[in-house]
CSV table of C-alpha atoms in Angstrom, one decimal:
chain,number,residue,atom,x,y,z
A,28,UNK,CA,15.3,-19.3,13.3
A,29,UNK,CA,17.5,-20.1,15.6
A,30,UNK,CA,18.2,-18.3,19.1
A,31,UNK,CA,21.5,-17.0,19.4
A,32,UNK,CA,20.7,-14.8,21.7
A,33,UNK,CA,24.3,-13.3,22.3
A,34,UNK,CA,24.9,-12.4,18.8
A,35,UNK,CA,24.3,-8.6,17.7
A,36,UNK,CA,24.4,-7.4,14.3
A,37,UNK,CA,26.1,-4.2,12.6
A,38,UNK,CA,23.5,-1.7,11.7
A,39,UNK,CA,23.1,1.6,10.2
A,40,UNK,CA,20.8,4.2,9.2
A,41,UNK,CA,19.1,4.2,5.9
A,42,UNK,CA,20.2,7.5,3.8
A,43,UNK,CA,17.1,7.0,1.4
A,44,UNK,CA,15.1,7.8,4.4
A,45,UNK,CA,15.3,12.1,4.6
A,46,UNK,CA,14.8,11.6,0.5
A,47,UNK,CA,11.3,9.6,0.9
A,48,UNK,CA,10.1,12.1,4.2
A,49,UNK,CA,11.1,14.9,1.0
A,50,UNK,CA,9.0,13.4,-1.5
A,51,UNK,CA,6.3,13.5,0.8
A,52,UNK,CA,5.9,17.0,2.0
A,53,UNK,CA,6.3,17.5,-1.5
A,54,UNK,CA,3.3,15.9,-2.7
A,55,UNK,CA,0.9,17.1,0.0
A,56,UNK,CA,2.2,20.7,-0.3
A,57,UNK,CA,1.5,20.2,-3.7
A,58,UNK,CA,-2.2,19.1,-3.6
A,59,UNK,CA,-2.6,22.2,-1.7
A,60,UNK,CA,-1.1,24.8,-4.8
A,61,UNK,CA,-2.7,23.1,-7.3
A,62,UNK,CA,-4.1,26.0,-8.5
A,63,UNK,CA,-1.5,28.7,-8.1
A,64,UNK,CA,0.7,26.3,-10.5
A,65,UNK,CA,-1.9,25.7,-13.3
A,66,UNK,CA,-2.3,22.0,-12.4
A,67,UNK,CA,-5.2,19.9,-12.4
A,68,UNK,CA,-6.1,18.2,-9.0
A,69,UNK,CA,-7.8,14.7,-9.4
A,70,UNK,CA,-9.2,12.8,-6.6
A,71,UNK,CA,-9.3,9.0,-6.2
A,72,UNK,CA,-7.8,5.6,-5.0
A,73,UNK,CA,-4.0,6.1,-3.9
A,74,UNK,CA,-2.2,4.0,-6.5
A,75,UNK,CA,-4.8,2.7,-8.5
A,76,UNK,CA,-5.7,4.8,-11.6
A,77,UNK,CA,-3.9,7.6,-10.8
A,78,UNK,CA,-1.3,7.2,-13.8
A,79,UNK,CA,-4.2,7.3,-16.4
A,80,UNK,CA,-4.7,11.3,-16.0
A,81,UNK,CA,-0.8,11.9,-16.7
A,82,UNK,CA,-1.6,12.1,-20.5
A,83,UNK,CA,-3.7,15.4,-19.5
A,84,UNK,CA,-0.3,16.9,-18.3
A,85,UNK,CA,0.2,19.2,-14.9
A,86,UNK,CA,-2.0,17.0,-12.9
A,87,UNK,CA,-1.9,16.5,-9.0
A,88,UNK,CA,-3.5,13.2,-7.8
A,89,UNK,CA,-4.7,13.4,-4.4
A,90,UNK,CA,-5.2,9.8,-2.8
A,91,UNK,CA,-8.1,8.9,0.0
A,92,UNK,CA,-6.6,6.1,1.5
A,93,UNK,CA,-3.0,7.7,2.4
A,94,UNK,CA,-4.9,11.0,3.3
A,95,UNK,CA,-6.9,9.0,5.7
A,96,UNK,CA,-4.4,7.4,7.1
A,97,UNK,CA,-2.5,10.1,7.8
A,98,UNK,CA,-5.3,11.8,9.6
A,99,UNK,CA,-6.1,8.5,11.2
A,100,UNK,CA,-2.3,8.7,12.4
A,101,UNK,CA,-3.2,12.0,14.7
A,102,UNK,CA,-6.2,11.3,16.9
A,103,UNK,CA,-7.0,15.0,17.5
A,104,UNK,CA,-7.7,15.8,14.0
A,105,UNK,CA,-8.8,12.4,13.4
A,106,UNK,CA,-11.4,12.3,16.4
A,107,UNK,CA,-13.4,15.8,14.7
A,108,UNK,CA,-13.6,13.9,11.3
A,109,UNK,CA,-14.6,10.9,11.9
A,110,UNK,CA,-17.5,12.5,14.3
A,111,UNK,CA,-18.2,15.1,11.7
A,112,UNK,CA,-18.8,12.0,9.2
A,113,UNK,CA,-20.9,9.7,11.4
A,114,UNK,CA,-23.2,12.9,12.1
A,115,UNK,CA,-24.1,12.5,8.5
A,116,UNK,CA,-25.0,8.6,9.1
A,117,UNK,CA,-22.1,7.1,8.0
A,118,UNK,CA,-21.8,4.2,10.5
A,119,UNK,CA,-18.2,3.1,12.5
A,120,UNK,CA,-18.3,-0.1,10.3
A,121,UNK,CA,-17.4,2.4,6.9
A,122,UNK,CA,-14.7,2.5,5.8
A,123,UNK,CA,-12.0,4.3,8.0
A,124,UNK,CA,-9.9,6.0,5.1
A,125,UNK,CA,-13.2,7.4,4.1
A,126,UNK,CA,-14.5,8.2,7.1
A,127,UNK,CA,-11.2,10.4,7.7
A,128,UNK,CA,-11.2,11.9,4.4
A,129,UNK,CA,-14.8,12.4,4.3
A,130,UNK,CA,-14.8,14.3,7.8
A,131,UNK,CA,-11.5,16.6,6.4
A,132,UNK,CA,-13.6,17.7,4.0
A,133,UNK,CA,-17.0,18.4,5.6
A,134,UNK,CA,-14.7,20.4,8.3
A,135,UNK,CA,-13.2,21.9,5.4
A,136,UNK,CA,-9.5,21.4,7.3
A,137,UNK,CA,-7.1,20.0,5.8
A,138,UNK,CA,-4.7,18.2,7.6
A,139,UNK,CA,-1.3,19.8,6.2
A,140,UNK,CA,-2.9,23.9,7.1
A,141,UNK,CA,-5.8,26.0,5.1
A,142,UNK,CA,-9.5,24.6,3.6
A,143,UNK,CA,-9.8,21.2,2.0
A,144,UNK,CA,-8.1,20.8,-1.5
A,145,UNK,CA,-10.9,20.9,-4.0
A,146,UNK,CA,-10.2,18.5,-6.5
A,147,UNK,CA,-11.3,19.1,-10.7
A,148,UNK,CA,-12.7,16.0,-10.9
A,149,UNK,CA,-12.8,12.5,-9.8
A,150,UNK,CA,-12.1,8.9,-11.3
A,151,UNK,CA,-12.5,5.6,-9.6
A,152,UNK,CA,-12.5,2.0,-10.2
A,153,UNK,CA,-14.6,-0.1,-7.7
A,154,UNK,CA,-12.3,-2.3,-5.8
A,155,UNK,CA,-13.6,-2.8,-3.0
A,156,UNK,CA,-17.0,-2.4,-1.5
A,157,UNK,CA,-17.0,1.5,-0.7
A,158,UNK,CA,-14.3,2.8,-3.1
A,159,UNK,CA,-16.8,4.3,-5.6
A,160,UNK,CA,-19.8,5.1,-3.7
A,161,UNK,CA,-16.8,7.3,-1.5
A,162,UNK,CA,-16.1,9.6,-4.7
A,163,UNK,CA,-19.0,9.7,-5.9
A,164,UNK,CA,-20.6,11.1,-2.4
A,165,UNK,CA,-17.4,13.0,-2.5
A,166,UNK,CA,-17.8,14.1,-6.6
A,167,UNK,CA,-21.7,15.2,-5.5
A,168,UNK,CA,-20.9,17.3,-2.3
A,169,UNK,CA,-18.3,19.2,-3.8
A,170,UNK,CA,-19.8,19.4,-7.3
A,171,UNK,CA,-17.8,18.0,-9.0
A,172,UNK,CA,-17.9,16.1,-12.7
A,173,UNK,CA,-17.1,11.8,-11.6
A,174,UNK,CA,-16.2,9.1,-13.5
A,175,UNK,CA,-16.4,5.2,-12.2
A,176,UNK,CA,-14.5,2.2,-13.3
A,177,UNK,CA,-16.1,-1.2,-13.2
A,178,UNK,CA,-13.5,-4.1,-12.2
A,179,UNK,CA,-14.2,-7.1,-13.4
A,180,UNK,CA,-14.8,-9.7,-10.7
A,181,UNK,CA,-12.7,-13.0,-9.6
A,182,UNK,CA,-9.1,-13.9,-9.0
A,183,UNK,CA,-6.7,-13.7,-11.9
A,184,UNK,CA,-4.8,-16.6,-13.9
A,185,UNK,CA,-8.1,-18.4,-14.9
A,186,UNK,CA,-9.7,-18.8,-18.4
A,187,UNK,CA,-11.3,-15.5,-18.4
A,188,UNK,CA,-8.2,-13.1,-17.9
A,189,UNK,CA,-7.8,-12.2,-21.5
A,190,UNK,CA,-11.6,-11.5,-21.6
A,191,UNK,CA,-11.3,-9.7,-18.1
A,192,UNK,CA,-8.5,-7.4,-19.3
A,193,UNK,CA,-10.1,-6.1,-22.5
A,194,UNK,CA,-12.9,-5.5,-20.3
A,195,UNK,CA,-11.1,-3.0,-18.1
A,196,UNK,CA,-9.1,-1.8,-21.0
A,197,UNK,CA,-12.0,-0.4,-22.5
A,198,UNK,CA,-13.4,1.2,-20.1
A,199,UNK,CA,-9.6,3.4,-19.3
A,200,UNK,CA,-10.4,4.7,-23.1
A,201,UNK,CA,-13.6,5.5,-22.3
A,202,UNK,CA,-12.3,7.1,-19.2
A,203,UNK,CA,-9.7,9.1,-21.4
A,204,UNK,CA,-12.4,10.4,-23.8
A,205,UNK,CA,-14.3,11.5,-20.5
A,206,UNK,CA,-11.3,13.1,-19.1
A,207,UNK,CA,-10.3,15.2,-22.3
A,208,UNK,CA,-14.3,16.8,-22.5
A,209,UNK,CA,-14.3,17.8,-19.0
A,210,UNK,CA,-11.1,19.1,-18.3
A,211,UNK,CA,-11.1,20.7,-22.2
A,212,UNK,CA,-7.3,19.5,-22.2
A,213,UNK,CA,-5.8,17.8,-25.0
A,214,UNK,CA,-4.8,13.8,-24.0
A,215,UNK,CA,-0.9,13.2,-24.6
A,216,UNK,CA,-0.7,9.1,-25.7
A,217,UNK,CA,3.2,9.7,-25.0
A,218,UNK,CA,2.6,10.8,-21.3
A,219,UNK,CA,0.9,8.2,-20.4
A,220,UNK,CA,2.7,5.7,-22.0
A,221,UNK,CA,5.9,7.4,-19.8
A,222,UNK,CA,3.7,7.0,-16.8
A,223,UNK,CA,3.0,3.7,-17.3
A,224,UNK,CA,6.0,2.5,-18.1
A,225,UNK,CA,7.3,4.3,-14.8
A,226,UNK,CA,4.6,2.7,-13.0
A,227,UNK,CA,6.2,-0.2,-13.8
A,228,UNK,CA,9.2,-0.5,-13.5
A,229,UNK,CA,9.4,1.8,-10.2
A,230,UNK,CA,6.8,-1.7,-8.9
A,231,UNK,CA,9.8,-4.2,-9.6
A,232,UNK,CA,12.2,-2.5,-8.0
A,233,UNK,CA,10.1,-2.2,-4.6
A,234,UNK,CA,9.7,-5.5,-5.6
A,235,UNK,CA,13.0,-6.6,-5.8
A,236,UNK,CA,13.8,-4.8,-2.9
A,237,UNK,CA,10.9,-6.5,-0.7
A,238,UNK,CA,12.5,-9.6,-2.0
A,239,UNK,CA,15.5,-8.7,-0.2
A,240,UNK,CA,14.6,-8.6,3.2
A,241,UNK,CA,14.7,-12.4,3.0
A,242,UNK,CA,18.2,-12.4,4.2
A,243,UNK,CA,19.0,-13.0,7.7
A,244,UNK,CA,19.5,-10.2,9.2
A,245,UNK,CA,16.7,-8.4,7.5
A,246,UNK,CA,18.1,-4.9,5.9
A,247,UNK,CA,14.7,-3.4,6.8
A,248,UNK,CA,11.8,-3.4,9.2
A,249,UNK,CA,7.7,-3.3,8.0
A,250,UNK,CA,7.7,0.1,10.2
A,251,UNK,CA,10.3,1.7,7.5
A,252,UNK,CA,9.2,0.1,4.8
A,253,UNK,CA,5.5,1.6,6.1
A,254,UNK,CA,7.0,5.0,4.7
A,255,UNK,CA,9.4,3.8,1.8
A,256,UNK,CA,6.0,2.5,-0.2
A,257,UNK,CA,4.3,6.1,-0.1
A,258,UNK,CA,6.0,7.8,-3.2
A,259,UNK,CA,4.6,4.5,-4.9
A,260,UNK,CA,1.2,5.2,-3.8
A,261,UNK,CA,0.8,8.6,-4.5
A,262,UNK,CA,3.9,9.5,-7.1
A,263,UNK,CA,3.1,7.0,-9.5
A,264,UNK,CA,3.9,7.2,-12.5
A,265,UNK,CA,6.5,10.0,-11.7
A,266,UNK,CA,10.0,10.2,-12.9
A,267,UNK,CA,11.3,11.2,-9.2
A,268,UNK,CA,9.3,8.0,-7.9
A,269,UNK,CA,10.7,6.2,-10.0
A,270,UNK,CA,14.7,7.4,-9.3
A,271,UNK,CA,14.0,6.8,-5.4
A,272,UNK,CA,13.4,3.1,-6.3
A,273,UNK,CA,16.5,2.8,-8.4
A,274,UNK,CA,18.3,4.4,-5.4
A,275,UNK,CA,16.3,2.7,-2.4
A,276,UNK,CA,17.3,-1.0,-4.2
A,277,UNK,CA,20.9,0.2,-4.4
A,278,UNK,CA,21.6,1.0,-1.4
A,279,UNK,CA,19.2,-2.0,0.2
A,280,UNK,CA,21.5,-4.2,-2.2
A,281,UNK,CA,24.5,-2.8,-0.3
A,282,UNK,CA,23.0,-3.7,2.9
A,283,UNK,CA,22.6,-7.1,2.2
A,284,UNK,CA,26.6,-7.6,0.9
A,285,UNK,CA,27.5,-6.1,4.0
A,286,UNK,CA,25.1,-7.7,6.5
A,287,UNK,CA,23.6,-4.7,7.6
A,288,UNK,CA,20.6,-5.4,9.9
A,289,UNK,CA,17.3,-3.0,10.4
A,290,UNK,CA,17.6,-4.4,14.4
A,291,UNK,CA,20.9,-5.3,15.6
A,292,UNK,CA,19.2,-8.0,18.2
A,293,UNK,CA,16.9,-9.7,15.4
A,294,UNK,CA,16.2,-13.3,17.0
A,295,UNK,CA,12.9,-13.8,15.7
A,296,UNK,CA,10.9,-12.6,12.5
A,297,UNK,CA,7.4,-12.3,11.5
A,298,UNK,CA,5.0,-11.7,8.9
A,299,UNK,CA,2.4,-8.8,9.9
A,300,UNK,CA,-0.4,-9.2,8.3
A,301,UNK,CA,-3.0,-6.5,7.6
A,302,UNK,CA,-3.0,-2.7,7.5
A,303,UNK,CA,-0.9,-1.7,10.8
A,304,UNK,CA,-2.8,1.1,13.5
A,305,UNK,CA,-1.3,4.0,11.9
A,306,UNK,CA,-2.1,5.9,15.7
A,307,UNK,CA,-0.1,3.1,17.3
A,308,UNK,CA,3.0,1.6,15.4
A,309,UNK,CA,4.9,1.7,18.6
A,310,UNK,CA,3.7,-2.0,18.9
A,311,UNK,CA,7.0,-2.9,16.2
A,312,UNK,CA,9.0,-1.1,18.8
A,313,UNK,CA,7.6,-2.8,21.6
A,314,UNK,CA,8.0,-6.1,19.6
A,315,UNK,CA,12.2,-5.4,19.0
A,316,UNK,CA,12.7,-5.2,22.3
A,317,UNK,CA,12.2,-9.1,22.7
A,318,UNK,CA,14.6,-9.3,19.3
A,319,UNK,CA,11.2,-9.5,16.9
A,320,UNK,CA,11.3,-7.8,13.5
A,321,UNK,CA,8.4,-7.9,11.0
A,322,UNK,CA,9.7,-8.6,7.7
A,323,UNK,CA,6.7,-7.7,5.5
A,324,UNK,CA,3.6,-8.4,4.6
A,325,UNK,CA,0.4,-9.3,2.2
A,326,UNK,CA,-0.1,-4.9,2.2
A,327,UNK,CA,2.9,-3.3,2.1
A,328,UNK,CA,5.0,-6.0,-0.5
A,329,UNK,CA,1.8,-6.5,-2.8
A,330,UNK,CA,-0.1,-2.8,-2.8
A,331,UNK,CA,2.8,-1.4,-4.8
A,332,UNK,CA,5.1,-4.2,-5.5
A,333,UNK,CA,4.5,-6.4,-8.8
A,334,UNK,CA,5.4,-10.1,-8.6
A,335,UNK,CA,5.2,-13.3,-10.7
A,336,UNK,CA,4.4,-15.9,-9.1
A,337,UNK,CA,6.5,-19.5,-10.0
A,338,UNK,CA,4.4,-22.8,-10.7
A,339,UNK,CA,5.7,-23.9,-7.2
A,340,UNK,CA,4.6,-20.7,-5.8
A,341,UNK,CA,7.5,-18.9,-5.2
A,342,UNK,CA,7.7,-15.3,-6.0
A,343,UNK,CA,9.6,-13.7,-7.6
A,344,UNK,CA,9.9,-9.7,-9.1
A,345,UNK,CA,9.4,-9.6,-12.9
A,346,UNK,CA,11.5,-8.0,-15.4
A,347,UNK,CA,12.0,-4.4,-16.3
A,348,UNK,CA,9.6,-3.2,-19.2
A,349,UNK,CA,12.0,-2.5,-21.5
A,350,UNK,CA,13.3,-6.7,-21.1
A,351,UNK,CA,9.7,-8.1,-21.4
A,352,UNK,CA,9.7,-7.1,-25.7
A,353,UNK,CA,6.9,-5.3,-25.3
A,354,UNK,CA,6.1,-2.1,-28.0
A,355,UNK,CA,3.4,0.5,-27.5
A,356,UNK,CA,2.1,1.4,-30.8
A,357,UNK,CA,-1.5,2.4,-30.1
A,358,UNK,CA,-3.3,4.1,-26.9
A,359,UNK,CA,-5.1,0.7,-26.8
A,360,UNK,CA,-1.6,-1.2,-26.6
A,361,UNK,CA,-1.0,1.0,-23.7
A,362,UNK,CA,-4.1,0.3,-22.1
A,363,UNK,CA,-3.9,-3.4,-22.4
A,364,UNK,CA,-0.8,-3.4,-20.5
A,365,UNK,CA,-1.9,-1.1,-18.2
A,366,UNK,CA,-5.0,-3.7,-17.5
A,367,UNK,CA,-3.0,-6.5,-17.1
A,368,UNK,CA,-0.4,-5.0,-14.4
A,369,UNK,CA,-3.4,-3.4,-12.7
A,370,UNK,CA,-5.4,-7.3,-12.2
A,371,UNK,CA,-2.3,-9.2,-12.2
A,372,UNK,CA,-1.3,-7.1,-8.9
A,373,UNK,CA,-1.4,-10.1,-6.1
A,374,UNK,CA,-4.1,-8.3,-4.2
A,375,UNK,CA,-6.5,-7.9,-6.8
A,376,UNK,CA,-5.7,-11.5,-7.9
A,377,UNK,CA,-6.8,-13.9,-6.0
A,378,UNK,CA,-6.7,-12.3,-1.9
A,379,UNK,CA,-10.1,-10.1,-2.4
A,380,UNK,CA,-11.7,-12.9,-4.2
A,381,UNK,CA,-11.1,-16.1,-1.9
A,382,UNK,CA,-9.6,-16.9,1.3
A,383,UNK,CA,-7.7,-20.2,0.2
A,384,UNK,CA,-6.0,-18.2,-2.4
A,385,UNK,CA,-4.9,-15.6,0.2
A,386,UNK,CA,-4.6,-18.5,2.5
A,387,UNK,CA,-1.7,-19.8,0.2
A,388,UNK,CA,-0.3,-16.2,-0.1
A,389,UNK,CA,-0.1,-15.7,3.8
A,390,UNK,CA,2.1,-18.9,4.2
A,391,UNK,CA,4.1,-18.4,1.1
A,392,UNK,CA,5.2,-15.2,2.6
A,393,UNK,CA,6.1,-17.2,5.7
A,394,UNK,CA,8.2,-19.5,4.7
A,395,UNK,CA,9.8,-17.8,1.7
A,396,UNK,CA,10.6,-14.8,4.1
A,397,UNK,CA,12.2,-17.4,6.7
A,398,UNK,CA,9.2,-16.1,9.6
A,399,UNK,CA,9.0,-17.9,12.8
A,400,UNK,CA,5.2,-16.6,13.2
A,401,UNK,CA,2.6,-14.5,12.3
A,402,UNK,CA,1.0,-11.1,13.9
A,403,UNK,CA,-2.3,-10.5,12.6
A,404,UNK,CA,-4.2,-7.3,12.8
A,405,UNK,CA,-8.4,-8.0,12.4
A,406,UNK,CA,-8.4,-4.3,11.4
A,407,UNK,CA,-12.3,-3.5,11.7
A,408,UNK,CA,-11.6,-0.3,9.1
A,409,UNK,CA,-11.0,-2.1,6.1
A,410,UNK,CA,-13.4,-4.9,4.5
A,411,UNK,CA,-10.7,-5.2,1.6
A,412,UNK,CA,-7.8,-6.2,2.8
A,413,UNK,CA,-9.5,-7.6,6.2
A,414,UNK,CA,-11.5,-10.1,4.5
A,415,UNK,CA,-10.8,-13.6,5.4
A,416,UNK,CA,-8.8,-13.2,8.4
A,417,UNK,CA,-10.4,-15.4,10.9
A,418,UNK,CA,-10.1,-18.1,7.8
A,419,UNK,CA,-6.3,-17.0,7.0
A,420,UNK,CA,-6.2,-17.7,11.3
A,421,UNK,CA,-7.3,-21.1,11.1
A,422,UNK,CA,-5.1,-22.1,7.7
A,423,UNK,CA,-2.4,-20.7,9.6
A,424,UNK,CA,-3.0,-22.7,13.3
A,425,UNK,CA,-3.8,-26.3,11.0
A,426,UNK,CA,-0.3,-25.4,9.4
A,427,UNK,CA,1.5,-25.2,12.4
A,428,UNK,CA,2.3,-21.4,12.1
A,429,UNK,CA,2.7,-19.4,15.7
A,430,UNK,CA,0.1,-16.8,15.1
A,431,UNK,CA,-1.5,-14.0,17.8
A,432,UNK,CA,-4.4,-12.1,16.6
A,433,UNK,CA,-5.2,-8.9,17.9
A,434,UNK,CA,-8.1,-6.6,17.4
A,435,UNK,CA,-8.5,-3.2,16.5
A,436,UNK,CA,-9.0,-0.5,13.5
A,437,UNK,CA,-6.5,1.1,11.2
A,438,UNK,CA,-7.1,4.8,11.6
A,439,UNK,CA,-9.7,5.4,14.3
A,440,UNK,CA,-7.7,5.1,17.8
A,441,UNK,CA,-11.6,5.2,19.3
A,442,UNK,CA,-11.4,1.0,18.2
A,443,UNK,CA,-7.9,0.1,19.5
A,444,UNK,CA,-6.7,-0.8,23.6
A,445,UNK,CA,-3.4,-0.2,23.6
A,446,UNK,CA,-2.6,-2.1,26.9
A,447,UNK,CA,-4.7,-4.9,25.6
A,448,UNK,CA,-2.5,-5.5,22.4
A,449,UNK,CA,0.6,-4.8,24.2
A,450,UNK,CA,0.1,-7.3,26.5
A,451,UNK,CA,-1.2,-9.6,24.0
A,452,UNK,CA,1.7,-9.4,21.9
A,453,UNK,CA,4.5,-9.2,24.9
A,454,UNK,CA,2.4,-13.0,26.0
A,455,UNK,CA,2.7,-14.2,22.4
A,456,UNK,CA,6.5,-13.3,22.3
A,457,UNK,CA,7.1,-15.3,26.1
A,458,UNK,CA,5.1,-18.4,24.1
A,459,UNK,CA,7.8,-18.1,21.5
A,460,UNK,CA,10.5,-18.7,24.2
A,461,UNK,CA,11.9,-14.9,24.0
A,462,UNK,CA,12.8,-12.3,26.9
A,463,UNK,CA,13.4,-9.0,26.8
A,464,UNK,CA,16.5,-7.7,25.8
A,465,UNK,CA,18.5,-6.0,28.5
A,466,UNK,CA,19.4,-2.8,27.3
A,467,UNK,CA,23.0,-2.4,28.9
């Protein structure tokens, strides 16, 4: 873009903010009454499979990766638990969500006051390299019953998808047969089918309103929108979820006619990709005060958002369920459907599977988005979602795309120099031809 560097937009603050902080002292005060409410608490993957329990009814999911993060987010718990899992011989290059979580629990602190939340049961698929092998080391310390989803390997779109989604189908009835014997709870077909259905919809209206912040000014920052995802990640499912989406797209909607900006100096915009340092997300600060605003990214937009993508590769956000025709008759219809939204999410589809697939995905998001560069985090906490990068680097430098890499680790502050990055960054944003802002 262009570098008017006189021009300041109008900007306000988002009133859907105090609603999503709510929602989430809500959920982790609720993980930890569980039991004086009668509910079930069920560990697992934040977002993943945690709408296939609803049809048990009264069930808390706890998540590992937003837990971890959020301890990762506060070195001085943080530093305890991730020394109290490495003790055990759990080496730095584990996953940093688990090693977090996995250190809460062998404290037995949990992060929000009182002993770690002991969860009924837990139920995983495996998505990435440590996702099962975390709750089932979890499932056996505690002693608790586990249950572990096989996901069919490979990117979505290709021959096999029809053959890959009955595959994962089945094994979320098996799962429900599982659930029902352990828990001694009869399984509601209606719940879930609400759930899902929820799920859903709640997905293409973060969707829709990801799609948004391609209007210059954006309406929001990645920093915000860091927080506005959680109720997708750990609420899903949920009717109150789904409301703040409704409500969060509204009044991003009203931003846009209005041409309220999320920085009132915006000059420059850029994609961040991969998972930010939760410890240190001062760096987007640091970054507005040349004018820079990250618009999105690969982890925030796709983790929670669903999107089709066009035959020229444009994305778009897909219908609402009750405009795509579709009918659950059976619990196997509502599987199916539940299959297909779970591998057709753009993460699972193609950017854990190969790097010119996420390679395409990266500069989609550039241009689409109207970036001027690229800010990439090689986060050494996450094999997932950090797979590929030095690739995604070099597709990005023979495009043409400014890029600044920096190194360091989502949620163990041990792994991160924040004078390096800063200085880093501040170098990459004096290539780009951009000052500091006087304040005055």
């Amino acid at each position: 873009m262009k570098q008017v560097l006189d021009r300041k937009y109008q900007t306000r603050p988002l009133q859907n903010w105090k609603k999503c902080r709510e929602l989430r002292q809500q959920y982790y005060q609720e993980i930890a009454t569980t039991r004086e409410h009668g509910k079930l608490l069920v560990g697992g993957s934040a977002g993943g499979l945690s709408i296939l329990p609803s049809g048990l009814g009264n069930v808390v999911w706890m998540g590992g990766e937003t837990y971890g993060a959020t301890v990762g987010a506060d070195p001085s718990f943080s530093y305890p638990c991730l020394e109290a899992t490495e003790a055990e011989g759990y080496g730095r290059d584990t996953c940093v969500y688990f090693r977090n979580y996995f250190g809460s629990l062998l404290l037995d602190k949990y992060y929000f006051g009182g002993s770690f939340p002991k969860a009924d049961f837990y139920i995983q698929s495996h998505t990435c390299d440590v996702h099962c092998k975390w709750y089932q080391t979890v499932s056996e310390y505690v002693g608790v019953p586990f249950f572990g989803i096989d996901m069919p390997p490979g990117p979505w779109g290709d021959e096999r998808a029809e053959e890959r989604i009955k595959y994962l189908s089945n094994q979320f009835l098996d799962a429900i047969e599982w659930m029902q014997k352990i828990s001694g709870r009869e399984y509601d077909d209606e719940k879930l089918a609400k759930a899902v259905i929820n799920s859903w919809d709640a997905s293409v209206y973060w969707a829709r309103t990801c799609f948004l912040n391609q209007n210059i000014p954006a309406p929001l920052d990645q920093k915000s929108m860091l927080t506005l995802f959680l109720p997708l990640m750990v609420l899903r499912g949920e009717d109150r979820s789904l409301d703040f989406y409704k409500e969060l797209l509204s009044e991003v909607e009203d931003r846009v006619r209005d041409g309220i900006a999320t920085l009132e100096t915006e000059r420059y915009r850029y994609i961040h990709e991969g998972i930010p340092p939760w410890h240190s997300l001062r760096i987007y600060r640091v970054l507005e005060e040349y004018g820079a605003v990250s618009v999105g990214s690969l982890y925030q937009f796709c983790m929670t958002g669903q999107w089709d993508i066009e035959e020229d590769g444009i994305w778009n956000a897909p219908r609402l369920f009750k405009d795509l025709g579709i009918e659950f008759k059976t619990r196997e219809d509502i599987t199916r459907f539940y299959a297909r939204a779970y591998l057709g999410n753009i993460n699972y589809r193609g950017s854990f599977w190969s790097a010119d697939i996420k390679n395409q995905q990266i500069i989609q998001l550039y241009n689409q988005w109207h970036a001027d560069g690229v800010v990439m985090h090689l986060n050494r906490g996450c094999k997932g979602t950090g797979g590929y990068m030095l690739e995604n680097r070099l597709a990005l430098i023979e495009a043409g795309i400014p890029i600044v890499d920096y190194e360091g680790n989502a949620a163990d502050r041990r792994d991160f120099d924040d004078a390096q990055v800063i200085d880093r960054l501040e170098s990459f944003m004096e290539s780009q031809g951009l000052t500091r802002i006087s304040k005055e």
